[in-house]
Short mmCIF file of C-alpha atoms in Angstrom, two decimals:
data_model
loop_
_atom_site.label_atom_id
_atom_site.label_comp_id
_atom_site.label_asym_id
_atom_site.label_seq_id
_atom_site.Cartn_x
_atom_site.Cartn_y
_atom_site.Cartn_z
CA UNK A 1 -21.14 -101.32 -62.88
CA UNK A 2 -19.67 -97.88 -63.46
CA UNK A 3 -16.60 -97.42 -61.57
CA UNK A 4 -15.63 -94.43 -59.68
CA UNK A 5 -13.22 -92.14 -61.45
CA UNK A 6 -10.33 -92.26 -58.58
CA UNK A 7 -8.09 -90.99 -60.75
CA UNK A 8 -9.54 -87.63 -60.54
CA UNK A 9 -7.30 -84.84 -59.51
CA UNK A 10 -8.21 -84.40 -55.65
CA UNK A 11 -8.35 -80.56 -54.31
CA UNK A 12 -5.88 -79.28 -51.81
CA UNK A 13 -7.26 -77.96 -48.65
CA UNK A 14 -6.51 -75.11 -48.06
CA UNK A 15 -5.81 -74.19 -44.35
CA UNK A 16 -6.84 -70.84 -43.39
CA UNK A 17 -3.26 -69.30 -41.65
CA UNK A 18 -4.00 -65.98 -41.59
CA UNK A 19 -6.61 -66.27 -38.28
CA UNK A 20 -4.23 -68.39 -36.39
CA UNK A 21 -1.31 -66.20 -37.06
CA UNK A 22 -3.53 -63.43 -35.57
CA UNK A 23 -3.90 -64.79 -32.53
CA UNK A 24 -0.67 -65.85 -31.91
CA UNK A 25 0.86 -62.59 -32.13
CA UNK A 26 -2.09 -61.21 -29.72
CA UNK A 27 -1.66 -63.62 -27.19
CA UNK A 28 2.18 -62.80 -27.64
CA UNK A 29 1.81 -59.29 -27.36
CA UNK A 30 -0.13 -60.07 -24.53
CA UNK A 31 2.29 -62.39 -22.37
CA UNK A 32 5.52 -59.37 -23.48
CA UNK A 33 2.95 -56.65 -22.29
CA UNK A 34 2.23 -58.23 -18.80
CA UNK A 35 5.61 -59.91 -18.01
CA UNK A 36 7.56 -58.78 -14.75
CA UNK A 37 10.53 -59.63 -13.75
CA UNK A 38 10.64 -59.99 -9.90
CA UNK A 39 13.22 -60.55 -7.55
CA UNK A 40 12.37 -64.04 -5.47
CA UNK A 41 11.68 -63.37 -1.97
CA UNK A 42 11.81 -64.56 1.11
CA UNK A 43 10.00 -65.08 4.40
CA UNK A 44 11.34 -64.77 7.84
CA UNK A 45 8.63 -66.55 10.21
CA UNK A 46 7.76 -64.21 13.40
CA UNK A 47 6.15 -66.14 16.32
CA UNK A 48 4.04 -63.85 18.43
CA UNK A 49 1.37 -66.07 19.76
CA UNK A 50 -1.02 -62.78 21.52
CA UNK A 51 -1.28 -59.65 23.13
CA UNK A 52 -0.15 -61.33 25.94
CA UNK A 53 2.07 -64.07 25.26
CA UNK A 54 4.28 -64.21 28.65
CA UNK A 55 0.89 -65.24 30.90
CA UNK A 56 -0.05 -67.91 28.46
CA UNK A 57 3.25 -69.58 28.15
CA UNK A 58 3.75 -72.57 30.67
CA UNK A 59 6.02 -72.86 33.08
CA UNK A 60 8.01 -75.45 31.41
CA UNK A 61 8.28 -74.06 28.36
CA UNK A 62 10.22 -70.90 29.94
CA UNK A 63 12.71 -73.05 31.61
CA UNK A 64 13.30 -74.70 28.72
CA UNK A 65 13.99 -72.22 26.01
CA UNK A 66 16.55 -69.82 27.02
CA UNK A 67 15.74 -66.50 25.81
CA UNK A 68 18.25 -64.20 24.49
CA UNK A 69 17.30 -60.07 23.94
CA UNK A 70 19.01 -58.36 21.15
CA UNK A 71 18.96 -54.28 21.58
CA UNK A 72 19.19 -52.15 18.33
CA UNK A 73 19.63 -48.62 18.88
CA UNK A 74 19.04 -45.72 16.58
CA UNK A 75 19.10 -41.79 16.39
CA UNK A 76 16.30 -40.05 15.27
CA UNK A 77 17.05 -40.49 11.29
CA UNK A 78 16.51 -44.08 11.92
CA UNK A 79 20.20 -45.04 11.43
CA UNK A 80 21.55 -48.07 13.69
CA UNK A 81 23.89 -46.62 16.46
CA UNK A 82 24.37 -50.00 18.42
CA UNK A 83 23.25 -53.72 18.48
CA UNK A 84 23.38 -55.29 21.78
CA UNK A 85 22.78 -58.77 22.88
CA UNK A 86 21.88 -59.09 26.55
CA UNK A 87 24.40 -56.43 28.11
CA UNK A 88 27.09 -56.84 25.75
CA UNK A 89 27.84 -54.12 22.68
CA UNK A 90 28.89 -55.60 19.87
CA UNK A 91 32.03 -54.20 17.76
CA UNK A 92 30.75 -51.11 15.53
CA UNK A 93 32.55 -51.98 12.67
CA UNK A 94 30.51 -55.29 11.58
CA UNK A 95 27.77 -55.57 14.61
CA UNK A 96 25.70 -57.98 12.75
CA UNK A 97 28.88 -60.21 11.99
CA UNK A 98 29.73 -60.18 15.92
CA UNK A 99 26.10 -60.81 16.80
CA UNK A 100 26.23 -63.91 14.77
CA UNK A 101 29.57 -65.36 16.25
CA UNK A 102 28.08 -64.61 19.66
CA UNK A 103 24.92 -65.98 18.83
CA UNK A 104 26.26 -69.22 17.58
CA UNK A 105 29.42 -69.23 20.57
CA UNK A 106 26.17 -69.44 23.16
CA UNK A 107 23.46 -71.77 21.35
CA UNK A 108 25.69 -73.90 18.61
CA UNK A 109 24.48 -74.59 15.20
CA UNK A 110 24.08 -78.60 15.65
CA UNK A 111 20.56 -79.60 16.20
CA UNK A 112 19.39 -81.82 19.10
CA UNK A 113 18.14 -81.10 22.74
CA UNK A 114 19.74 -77.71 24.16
CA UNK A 115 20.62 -76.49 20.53
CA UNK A 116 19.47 -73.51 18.35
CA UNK A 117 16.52 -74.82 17.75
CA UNK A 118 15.16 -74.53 21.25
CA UNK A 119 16.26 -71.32 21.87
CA UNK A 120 14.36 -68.24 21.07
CA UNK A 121 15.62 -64.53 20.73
CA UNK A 122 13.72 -61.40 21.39
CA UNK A 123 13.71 -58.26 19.30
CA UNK A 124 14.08 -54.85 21.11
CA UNK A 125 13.91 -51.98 18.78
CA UNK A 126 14.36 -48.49 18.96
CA UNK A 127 10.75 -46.75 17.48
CA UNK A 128 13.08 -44.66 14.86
CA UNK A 129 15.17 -47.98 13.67
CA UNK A 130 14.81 -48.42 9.84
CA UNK A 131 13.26 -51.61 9.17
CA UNK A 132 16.44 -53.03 7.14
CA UNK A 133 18.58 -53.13 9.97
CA UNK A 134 15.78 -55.46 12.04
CA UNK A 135 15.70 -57.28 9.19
CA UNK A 136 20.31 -57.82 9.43
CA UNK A 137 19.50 -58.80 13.03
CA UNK A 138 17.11 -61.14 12.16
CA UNK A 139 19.14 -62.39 9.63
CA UNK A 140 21.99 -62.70 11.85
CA UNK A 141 20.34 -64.55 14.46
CA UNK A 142 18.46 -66.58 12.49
CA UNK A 143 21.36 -68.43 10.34
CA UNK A 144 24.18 -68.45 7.86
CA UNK A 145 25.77 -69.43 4.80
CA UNK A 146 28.41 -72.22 5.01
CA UNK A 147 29.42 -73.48 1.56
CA UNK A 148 26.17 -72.28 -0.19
CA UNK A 149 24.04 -74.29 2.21
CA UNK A 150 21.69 -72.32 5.00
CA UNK A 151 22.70 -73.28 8.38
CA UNK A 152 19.96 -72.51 10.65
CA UNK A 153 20.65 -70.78 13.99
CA UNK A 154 17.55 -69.69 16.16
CA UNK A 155 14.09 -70.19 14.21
CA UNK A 156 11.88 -68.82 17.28
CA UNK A 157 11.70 -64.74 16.91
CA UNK A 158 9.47 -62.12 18.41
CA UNK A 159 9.48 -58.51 18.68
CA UNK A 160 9.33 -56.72 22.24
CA UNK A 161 6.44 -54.68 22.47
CA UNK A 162 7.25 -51.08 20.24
CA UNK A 163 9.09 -48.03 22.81
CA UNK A 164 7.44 -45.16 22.15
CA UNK A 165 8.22 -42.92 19.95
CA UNK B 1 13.73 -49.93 -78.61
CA UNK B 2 12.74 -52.99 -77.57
CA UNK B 3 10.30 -53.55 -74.89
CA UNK B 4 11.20 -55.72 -72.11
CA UNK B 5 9.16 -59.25 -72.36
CA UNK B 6 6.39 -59.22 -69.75
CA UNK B 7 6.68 -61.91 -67.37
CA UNK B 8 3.72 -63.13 -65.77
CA UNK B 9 4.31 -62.18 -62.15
CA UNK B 10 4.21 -65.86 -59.82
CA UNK B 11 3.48 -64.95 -56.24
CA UNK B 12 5.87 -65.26 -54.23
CA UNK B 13 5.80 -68.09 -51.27
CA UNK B 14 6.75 -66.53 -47.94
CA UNK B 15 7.71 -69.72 -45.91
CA UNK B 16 5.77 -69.23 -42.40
CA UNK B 17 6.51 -72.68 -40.62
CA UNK B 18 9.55 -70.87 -38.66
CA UNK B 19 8.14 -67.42 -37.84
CA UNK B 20 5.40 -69.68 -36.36
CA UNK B 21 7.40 -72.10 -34.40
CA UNK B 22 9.26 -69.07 -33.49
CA UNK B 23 5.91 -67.46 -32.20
CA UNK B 24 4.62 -70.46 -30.29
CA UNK B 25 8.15 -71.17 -28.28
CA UNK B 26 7.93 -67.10 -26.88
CA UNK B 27 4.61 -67.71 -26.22
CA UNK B 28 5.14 -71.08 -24.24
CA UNK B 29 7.93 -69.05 -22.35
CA UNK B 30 5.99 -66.50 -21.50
CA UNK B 31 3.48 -68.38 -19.91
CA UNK B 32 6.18 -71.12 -18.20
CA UNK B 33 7.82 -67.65 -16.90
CA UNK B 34 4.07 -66.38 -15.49
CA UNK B 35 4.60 -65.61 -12.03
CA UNK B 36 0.88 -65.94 -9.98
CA UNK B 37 2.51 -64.79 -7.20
CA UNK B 38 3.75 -61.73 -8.10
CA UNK B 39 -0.19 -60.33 -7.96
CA UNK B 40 1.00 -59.76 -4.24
CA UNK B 41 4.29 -57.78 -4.84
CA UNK B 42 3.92 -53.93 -5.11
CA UNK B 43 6.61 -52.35 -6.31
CA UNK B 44 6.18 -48.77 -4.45
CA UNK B 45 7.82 -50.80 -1.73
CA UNK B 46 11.25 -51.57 -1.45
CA UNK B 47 11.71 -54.28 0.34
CA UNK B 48 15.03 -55.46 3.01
CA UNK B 49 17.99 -57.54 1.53
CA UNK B 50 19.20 -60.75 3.36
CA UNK B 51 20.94 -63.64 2.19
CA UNK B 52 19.21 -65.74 4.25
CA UNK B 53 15.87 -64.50 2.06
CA UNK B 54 14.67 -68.05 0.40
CA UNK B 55 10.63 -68.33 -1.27
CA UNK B 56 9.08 -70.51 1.38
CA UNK B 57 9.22 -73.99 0.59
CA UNK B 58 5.32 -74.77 1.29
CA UNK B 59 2.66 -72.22 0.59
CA UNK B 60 1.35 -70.23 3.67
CA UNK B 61 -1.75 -71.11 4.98
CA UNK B 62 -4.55 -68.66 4.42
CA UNK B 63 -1.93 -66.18 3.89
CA UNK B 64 -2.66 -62.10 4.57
CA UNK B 65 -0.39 -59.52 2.53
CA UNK B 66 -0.13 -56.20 4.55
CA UNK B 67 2.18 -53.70 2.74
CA UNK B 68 3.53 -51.22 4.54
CA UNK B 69 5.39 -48.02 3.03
CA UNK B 70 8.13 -45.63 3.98
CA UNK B 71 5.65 -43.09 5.42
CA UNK B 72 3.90 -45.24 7.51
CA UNK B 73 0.76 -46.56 5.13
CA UNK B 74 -0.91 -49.35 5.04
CA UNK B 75 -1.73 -51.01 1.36
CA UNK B 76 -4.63 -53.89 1.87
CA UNK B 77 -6.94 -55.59 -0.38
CA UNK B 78 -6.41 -52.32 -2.64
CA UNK B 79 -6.64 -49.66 -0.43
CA UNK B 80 -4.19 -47.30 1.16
CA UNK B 81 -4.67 -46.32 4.77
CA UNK B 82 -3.37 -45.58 8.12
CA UNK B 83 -2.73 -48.00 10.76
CA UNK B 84 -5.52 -46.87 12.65
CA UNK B 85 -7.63 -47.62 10.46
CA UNK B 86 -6.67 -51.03 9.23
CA UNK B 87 -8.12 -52.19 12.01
CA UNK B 88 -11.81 -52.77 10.69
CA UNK B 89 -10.58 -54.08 7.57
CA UNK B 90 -8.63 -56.57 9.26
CA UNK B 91 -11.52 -57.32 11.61
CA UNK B 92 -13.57 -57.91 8.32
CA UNK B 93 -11.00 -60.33 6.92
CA UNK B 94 -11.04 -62.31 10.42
CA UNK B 95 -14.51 -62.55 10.00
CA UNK B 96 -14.61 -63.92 6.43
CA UNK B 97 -11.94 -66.11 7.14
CA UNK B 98 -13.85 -67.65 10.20
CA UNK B 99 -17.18 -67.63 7.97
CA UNK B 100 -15.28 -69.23 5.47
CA UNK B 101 -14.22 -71.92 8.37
CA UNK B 102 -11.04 -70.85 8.66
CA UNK B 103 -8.84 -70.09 11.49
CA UNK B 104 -7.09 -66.97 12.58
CA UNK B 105 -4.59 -68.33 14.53
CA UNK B 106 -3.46 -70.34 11.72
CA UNK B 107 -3.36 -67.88 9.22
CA UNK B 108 -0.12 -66.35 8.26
CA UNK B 109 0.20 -62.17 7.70
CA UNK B 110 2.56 -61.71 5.52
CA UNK B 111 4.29 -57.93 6.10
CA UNK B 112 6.15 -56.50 3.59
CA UNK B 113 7.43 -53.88 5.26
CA UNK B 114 9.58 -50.79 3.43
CA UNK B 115 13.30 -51.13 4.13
CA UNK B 116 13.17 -47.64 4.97
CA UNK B 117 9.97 -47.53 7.28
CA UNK B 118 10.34 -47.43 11.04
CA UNK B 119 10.82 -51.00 13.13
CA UNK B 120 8.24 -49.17 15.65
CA UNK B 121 5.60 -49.23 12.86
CA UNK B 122 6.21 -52.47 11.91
CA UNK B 123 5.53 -53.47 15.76
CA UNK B 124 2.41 -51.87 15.88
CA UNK B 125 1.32 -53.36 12.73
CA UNK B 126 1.56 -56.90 14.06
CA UNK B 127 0.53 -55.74 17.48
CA UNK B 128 -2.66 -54.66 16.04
CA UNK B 129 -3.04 -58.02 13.86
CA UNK B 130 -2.28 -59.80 17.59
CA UNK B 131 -5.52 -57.97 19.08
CA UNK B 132 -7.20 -58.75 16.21
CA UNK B 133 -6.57 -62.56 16.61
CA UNK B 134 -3.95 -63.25 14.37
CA UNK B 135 -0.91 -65.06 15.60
CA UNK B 136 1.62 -65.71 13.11
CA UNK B 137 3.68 -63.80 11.16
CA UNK B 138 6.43 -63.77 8.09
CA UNK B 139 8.29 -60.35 7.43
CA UNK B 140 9.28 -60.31 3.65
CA UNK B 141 12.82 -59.93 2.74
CA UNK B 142 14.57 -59.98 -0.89
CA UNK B 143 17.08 -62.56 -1.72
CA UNK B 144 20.74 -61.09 -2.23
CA UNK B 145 21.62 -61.02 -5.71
CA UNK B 146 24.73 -63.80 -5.54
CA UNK B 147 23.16 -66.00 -3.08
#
């Protein structure tokens, strides 16, 4: 019986690099050419249920969640000129700031029956306002920041129907 | 003179194990840092600024992206166009939506609304997605830097 000749030099196998290089530079090229850097954003939920929420809404319901109107005014560049909430101006040097410790002074910032969370706060905007101020009442009314945690205020937000313009 | 010795020339071995470890940890933080979501940001607008501004913590349901710009326009499933006339497209998307058995009421229009655009706009925008049947909305705001 012949035996087989193991001790025969094997050949290395050579792996082809080159293709595999190729693609990982594309796909690299690829990922640098198409990557964005975006800012994380954030959603404020709006709760307009119709056209015509007020005749849909049960009695019950309006007795229950007491519903506080914030004014923002604006001249005609669209620049905030006053913030009101209910009948009351807030202080023109940090309106939002006011709003907030008003906001919180009436409806508290503990959850449970009667709290923030029932309430619900109307938006009535001048036509002209620029949007970012709407978005510093909202903001306002809608929480703050207490030792890097979110403490929610009032969740339930609408806008009044648009003034002319 | 004496002529240099020729040497036969051995190649020279480039080493390519780290350029290609190199290659494949870029590429496998490129695609870890792949934001999907961003297909709905446009950067034309600039968006609001509030601290309160935090990514939702569950995913909208059937969401709607309407972006509106400084001058008033519209930007939906590609197209520019005036508020008045966002109104068939957004008739059309109620109708997919309830052929694809969706609800309108339950899906969410998203508005990302130019921080310089007018609040009045912005009002007839969702007034306009109200008559259309769509009941709840989500302004988009951008998260302070610092927060």
């Amino acid at each position: 019986m012949r035996i087989r000749n193991t001790g025969r030099r094997q050949e290395g196998v050579s792996l082809m690099m080159t293709p595999m290089i190729d693609i990982v530079f594309q796909l690299l090229a690829f990922f640098v050419m198409t990557f964005k850097v975006f800012s994380p954003e954030g959603d404020f939920n709006i709760r307009m249920p119709s056209a015509a929420p007020v005749a849909a809404k049960k009695t019950d319901d309006i007795l229950m969640l007491p519903s506080l109107k914030v004014r923002l005014t604006a001249d005609a560049q669209g620049r905030l000129t006053g913030v009101y909430l209910g009948e009351n101006r807030m202080n023109n040097a940090a309106p939002f700031e006011e709003l907030r410790r008003r906001i919180i002074q009436i409806v508290g910032d503990d959850a449970g029956p009667g709290s923030a969370e029932d309430s619900e706060i109307e938006l009535d905007c001048d036509y002209n306002l620029r949007f970012e101020y709407a978005i510093d009442a909202i903001t306002a009314v809608s929480g703050k920041i207490q030792q890097g945690e979110i403490i929610k205020l009032i969740d339930k937000i609408r806008f009044a129907p648009p003034r002319a313009s | 003179m004496r002529i240099g010795e020729r040497h036969q020339a051995s190649a020279v071995e480039l080493d390519m194990t780290p350029m290609i470890d190199m290659a494949f940890q870029l590429i496998s933080f490129f695609l870890f840092a792949l934001n999907f979501a961003g297909a709905d940001m446009d950067e034309r607008i600039r968006l609001p600024i509030s601290e309160l501004a935090k990514p939702p913590e569950a995913p909208f349901e059937s969401p709607i992206t309407l972006q509106l710009n400084q001058r008033g326009l519209v930007f939906f499933a590609g197209e520019e166009m005036a508020i008045p006339t966002l109104r068939s497209a957004l008739r059309r998307e109620r109708e997919f939506l309830q052929y694809r058995g969706g609800d309108p009421a339950k899906a969410t229009v998203i508005i990302r609304a130019d921080a310089r655009a007018k609040t009045g706009v912005v009002q007839e925008l969702i007034k306009m997605c109200q008559e259309t049947g769509f009941e709840k909305f989500a302004v988009a705001a951008k998260q302070q830097q610092g927060t």
